[in-house]
PDB file of C-alpha atoms in Angstrom:
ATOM      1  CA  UNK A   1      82.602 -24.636  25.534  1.00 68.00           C
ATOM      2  CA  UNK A   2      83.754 -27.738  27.268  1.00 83.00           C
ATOM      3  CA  UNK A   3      81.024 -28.081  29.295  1.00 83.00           C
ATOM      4  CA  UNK A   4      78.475 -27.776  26.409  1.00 82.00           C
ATOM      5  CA  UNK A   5      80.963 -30.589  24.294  1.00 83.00           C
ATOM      6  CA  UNK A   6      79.893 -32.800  27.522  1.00 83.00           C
ATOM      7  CA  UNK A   7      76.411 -32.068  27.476  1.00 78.00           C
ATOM      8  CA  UNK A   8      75.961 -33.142  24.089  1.00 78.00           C
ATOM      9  CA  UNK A   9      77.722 -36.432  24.207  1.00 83.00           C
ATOM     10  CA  UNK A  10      75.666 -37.432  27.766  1.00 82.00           C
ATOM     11  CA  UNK A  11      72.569 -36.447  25.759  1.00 75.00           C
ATOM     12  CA  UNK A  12      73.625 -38.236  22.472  1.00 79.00           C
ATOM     13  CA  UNK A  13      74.355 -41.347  24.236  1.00 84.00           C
ATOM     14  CA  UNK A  14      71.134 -41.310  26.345  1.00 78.00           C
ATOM     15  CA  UNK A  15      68.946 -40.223  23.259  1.00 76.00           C
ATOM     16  CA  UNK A  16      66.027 -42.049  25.054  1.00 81.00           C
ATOM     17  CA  UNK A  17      65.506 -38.970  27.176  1.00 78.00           C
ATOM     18  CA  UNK A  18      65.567 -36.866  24.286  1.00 74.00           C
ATOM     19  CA  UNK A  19      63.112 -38.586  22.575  1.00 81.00           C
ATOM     20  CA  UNK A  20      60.650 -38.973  25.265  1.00 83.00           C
ATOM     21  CA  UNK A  21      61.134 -35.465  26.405  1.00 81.00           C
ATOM     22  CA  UNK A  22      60.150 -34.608  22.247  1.00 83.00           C
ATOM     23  CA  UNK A  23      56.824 -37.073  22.707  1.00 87.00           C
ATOM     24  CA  UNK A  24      55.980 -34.863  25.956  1.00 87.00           C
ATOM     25  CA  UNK A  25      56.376 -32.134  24.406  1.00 87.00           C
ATOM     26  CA  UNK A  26      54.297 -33.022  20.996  1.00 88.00           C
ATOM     27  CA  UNK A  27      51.613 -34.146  23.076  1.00 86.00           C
ATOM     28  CA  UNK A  28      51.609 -31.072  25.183  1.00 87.00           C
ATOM     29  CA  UNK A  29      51.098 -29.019  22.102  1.00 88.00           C
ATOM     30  CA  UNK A  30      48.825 -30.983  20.528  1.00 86.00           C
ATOM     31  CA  UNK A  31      46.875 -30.641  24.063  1.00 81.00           C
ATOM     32  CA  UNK A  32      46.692 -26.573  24.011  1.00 85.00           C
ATOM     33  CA  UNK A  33      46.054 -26.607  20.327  1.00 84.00           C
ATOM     34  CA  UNK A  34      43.316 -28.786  20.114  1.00 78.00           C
ATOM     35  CA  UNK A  35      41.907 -27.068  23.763  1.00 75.00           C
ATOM     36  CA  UNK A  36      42.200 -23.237  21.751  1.00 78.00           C
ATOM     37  CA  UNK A  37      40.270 -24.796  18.739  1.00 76.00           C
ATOM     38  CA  UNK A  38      37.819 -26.489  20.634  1.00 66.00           C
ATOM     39  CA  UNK A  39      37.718 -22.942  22.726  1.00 65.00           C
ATOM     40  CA  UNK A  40      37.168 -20.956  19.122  1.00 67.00           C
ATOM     41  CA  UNK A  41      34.642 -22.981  17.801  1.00 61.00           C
ATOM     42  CA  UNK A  42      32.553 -22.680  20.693  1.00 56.00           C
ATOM     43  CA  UNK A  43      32.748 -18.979  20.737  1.00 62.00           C
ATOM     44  CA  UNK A  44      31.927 -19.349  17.110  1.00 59.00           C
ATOM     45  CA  UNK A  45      29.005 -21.101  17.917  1.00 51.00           C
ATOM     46  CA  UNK A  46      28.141 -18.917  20.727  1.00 55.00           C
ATOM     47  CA  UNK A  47      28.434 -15.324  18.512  1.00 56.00           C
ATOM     48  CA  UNK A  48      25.996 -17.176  15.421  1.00 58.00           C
ATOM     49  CA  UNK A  49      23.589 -17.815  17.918  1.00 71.00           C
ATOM     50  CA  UNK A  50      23.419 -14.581  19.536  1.00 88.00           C
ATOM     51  CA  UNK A  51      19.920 -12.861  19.299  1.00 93.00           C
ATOM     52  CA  UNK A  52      18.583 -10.009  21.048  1.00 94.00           C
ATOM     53  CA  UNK A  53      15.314  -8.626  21.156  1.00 95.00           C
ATOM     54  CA  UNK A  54      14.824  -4.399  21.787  1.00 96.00           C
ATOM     55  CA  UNK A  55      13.802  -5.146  25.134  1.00 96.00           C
ATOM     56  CA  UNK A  56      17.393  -6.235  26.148  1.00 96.00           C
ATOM     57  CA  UNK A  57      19.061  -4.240  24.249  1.00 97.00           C
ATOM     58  CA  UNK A  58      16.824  -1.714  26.240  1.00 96.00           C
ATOM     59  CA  UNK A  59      17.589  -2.729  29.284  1.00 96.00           C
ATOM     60  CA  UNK A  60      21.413  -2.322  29.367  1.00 96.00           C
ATOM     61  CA  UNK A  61      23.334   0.931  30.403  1.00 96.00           C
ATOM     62  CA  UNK A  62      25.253   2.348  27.486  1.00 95.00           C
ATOM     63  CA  UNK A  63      28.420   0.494  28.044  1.00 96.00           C
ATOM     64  CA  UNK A  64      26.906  -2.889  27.928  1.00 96.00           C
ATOM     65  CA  UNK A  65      24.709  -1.577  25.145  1.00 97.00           C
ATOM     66  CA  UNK A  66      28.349  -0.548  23.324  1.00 97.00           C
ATOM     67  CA  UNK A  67      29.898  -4.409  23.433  1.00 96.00           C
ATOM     68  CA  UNK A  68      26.099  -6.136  22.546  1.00 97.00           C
ATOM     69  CA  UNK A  69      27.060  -4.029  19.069  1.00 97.00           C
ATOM     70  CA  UNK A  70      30.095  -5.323  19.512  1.00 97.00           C
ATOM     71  CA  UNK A  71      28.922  -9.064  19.413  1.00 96.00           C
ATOM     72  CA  UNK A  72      26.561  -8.330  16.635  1.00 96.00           C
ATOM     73  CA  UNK A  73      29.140  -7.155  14.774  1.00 97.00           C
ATOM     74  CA  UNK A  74      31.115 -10.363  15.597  1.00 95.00           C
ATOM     75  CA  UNK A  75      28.310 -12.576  15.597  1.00 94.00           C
ATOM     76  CA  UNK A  76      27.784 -11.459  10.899  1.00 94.00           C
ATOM     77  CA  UNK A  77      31.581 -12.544  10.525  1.00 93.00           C
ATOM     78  CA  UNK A  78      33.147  -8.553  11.602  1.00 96.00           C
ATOM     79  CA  UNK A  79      36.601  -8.120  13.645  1.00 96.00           C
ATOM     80  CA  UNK A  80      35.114  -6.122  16.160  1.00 97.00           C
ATOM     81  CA  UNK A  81      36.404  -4.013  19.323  1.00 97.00           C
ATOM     82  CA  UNK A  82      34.425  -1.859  22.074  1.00 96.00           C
ATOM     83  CA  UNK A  83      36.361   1.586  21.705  1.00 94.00           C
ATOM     84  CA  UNK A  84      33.769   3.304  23.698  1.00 78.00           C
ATOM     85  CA  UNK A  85      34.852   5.984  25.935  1.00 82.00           C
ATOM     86  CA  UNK A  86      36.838   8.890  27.057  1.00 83.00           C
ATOM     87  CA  UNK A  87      38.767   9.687  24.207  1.00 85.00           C
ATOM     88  CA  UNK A  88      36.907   7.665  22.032  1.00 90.00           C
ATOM     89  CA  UNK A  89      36.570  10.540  18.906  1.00 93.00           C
ATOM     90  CA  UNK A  90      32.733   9.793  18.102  1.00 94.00           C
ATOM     91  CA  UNK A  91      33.408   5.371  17.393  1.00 97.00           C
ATOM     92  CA  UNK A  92      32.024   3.418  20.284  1.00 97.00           C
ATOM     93  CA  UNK A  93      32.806   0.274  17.960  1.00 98.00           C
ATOM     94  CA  UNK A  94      35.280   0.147  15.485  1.00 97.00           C
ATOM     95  CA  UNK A  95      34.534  -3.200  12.733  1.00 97.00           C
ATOM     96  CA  UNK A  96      36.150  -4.611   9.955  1.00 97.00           C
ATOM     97  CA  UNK A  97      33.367  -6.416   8.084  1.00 96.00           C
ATOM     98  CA  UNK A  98      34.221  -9.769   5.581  1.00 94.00           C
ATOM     99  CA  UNK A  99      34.547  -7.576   2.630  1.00 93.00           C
ATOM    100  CA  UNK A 100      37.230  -5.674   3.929  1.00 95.00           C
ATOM    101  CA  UNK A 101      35.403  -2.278   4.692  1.00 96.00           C
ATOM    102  CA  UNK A 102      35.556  -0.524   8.110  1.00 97.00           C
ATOM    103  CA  UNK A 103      33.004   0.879   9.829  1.00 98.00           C
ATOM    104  CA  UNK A 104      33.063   3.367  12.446  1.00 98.00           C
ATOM    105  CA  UNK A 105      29.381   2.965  15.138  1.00 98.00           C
ATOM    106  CA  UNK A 106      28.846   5.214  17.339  1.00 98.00           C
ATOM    107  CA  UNK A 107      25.818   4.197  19.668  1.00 97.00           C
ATOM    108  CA  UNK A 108      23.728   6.315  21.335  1.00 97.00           C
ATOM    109  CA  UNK A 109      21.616   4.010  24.479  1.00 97.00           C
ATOM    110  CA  UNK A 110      18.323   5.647  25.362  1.00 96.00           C
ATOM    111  CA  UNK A 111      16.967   4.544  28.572  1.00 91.00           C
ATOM    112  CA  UNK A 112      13.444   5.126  28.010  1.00 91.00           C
ATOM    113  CA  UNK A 113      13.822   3.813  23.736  1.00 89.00           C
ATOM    114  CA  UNK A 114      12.197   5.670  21.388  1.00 88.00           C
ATOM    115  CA  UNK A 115      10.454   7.815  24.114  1.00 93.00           C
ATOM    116  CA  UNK A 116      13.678   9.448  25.276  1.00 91.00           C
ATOM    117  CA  UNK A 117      15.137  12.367  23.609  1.00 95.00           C
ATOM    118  CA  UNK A 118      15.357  12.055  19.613  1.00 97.00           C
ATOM    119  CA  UNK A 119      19.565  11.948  18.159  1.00 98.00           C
ATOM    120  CA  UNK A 120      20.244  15.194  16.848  1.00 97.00           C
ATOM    121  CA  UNK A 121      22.318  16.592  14.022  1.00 98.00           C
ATOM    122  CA  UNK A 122      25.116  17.524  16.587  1.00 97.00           C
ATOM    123  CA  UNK A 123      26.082  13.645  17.333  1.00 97.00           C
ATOM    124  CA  UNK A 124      25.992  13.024  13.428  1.00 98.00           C
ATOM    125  CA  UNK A 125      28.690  16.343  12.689  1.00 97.00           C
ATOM    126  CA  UNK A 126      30.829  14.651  15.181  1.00 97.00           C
ATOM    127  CA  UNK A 127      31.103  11.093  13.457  1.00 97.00           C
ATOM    128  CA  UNK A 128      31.266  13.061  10.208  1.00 97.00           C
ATOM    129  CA  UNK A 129      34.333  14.746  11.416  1.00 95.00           C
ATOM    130  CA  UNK A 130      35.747  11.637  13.030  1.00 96.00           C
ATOM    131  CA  UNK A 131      34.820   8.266  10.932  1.00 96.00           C
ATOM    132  CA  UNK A 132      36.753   8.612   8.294  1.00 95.00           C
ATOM    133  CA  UNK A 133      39.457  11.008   8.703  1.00 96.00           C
ATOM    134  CA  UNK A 134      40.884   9.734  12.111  1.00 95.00           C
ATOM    135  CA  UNK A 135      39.067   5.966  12.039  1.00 95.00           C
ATOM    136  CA  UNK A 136      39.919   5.078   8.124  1.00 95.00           C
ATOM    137  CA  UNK A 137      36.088   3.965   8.234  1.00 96.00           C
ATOM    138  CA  UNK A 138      34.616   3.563   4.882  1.00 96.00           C
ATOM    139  CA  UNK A 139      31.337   2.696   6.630  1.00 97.00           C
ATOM    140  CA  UNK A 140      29.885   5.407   9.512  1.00 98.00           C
ATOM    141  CA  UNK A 141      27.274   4.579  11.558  1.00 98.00           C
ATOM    142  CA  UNK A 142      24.810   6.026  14.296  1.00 98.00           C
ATOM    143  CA  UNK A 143      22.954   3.597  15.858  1.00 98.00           C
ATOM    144  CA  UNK A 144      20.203   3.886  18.746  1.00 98.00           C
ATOM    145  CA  UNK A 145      17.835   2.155  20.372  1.00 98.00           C
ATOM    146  CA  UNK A 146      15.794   5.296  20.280  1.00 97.00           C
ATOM    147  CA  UNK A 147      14.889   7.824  17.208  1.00 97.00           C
ATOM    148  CA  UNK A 148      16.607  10.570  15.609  1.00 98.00           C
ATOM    149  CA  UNK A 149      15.306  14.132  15.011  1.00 97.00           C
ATOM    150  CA  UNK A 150      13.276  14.908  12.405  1.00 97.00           C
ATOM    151  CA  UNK A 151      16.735  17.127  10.652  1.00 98.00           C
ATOM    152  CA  UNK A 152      19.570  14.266  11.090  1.00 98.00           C
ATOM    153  CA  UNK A 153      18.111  12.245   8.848  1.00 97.00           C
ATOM    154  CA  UNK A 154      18.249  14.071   5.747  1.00 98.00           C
ATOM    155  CA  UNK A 155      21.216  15.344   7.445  1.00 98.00           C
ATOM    156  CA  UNK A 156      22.647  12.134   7.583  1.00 97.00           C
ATOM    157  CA  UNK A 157      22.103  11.067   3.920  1.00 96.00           C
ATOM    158  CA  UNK A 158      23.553  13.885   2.593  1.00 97.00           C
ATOM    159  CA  UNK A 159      27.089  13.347   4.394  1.00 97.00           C
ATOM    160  CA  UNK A 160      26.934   9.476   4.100  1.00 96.00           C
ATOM    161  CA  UNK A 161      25.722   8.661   7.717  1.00 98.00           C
ATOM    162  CA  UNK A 162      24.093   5.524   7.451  1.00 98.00           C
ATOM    163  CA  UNK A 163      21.491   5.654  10.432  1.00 98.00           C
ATOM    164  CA  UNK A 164      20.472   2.642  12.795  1.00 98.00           C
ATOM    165  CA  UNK A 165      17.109   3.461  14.081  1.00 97.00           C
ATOM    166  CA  UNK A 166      14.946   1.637  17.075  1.00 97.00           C
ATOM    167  CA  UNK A 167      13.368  -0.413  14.294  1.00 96.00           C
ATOM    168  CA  UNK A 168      16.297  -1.372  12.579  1.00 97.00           C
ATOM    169  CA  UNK A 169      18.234  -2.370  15.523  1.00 97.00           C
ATOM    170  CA  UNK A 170      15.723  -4.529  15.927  1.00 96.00           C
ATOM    171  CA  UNK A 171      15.884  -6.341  12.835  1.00 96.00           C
ATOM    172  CA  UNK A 172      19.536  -6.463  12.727  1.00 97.00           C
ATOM    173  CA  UNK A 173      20.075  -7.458  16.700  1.00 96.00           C
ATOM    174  CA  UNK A 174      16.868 -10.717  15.901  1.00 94.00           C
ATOM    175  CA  UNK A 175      19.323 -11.944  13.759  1.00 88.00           C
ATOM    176  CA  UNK A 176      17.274 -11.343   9.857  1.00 71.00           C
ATOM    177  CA  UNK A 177      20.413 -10.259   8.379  1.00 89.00           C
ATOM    178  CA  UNK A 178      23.351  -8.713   8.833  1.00 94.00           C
ATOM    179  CA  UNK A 179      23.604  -4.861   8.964  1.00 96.00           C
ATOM    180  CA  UNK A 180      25.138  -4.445   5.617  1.00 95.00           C
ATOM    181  CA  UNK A 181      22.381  -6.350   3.993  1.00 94.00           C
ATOM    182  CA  UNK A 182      19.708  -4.059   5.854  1.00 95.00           C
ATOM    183  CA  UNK A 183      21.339  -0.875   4.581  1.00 95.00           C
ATOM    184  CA  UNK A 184      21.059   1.473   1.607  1.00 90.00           C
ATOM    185  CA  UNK A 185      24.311   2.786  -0.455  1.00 89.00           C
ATOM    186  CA  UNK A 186      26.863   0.556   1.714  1.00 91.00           C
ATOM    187  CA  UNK A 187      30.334   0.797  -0.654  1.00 88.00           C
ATOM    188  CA  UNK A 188      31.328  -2.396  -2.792  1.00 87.00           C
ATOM    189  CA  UNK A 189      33.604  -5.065  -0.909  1.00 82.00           C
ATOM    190  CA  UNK A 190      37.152  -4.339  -1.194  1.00 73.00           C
ATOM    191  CA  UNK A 191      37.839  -7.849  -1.369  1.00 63.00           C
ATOM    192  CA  UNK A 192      37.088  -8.846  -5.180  1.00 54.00           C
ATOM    193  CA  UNK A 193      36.619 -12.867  -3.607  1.00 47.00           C
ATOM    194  CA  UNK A 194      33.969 -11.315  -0.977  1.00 46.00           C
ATOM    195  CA  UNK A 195      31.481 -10.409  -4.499  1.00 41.00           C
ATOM    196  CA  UNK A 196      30.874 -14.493  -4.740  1.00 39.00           C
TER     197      UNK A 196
END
């Protein structure tokens, strides 16, 4: 206790230090905070501008196809993160968009686009039994750079699958719109604020 009663009165009577030692630090944290801003507004920046035309999207393997969603999802205003994986329980990309509603994408890369094999019912059950009940999504979505079969998508509008074909993803990844907008039967915002 003695030691700190010292302490004190050295500092107190050489309040100089004190005060430039308060300057250093003030301008030290004024340094880092305008450096993160300056380092968010650029990302900003970066994720508005981000287009991407089918034939990129085409040529990336399926988990660089997963975290392009990602940053389209980021780039129309969404919190977005890259689940994608092992373990993953059908939601390679889990989004919360500015309205407040979640969605739950899983993506499904074909290597050869449209020409490779078609998305079947099977992929769709799996996100049906997933998006909602385990990933709170109020939004699911399958999205490809390829087709689906000819029985998911009746399939898919019946259980409230929105589906994200070759020619959609293309509209959506150029940058029209954002997905919501290029969507049928998407729920209301959740925000009330988010409807003006």
């Amino acid at each position: 206790m003695c030691a700190a009663v010292v302490v004190l009165q050295w500092l107190l009577s050489h309040w100089w230090i004190l005060l430039g030692l308060g300057v250093l630090a003030a301008a030290a944290g004024a340094f880092v905070g305008q450096r993160a801003r300056q380092r968010a507004e650029w990302e900003r920046a970066r994720s508005r501008a981000l287009r991407l035309r089918i034939a990129e999207l085409d040529a990336l393997d399926h988990r660089s196809f997963e975290f392009a969603i990602r940053d389209l999802m980021r780039r129309d205003g969404c919190a977005a993160e890259q689940l994608g994986g092992a373990g993953d329980n059908a939601c390679d990309v889990r989004a919360v968009d500015p309205s407040g509603r979640i969605w739950a994408v899983q993506c499904k890369h074909r290597r050869d686009g449209d020409q490779g094999s078609a998305v079947g019912v099977g992929v769709l059950q799996q996100v049906n039994g997933t998006a909602r009940q385990i990933h709170g999504a109020e939004v699911a979505v399958v999205l490809t750079n390829g087709r689906f079969s000819s029985k998911a998508v009746p399939w898919g509008r019946e259980h409230r699958i929105h589906l994200v074909d070759r020619r959609l993803l293309a509209e959506w990844a150029a940058g029209s719109r954002p997905l919501w907008d290029l969507l049928d039967r998407i729920p209301p915002p959740r925000h009330p604020s988010a409807l003006s």
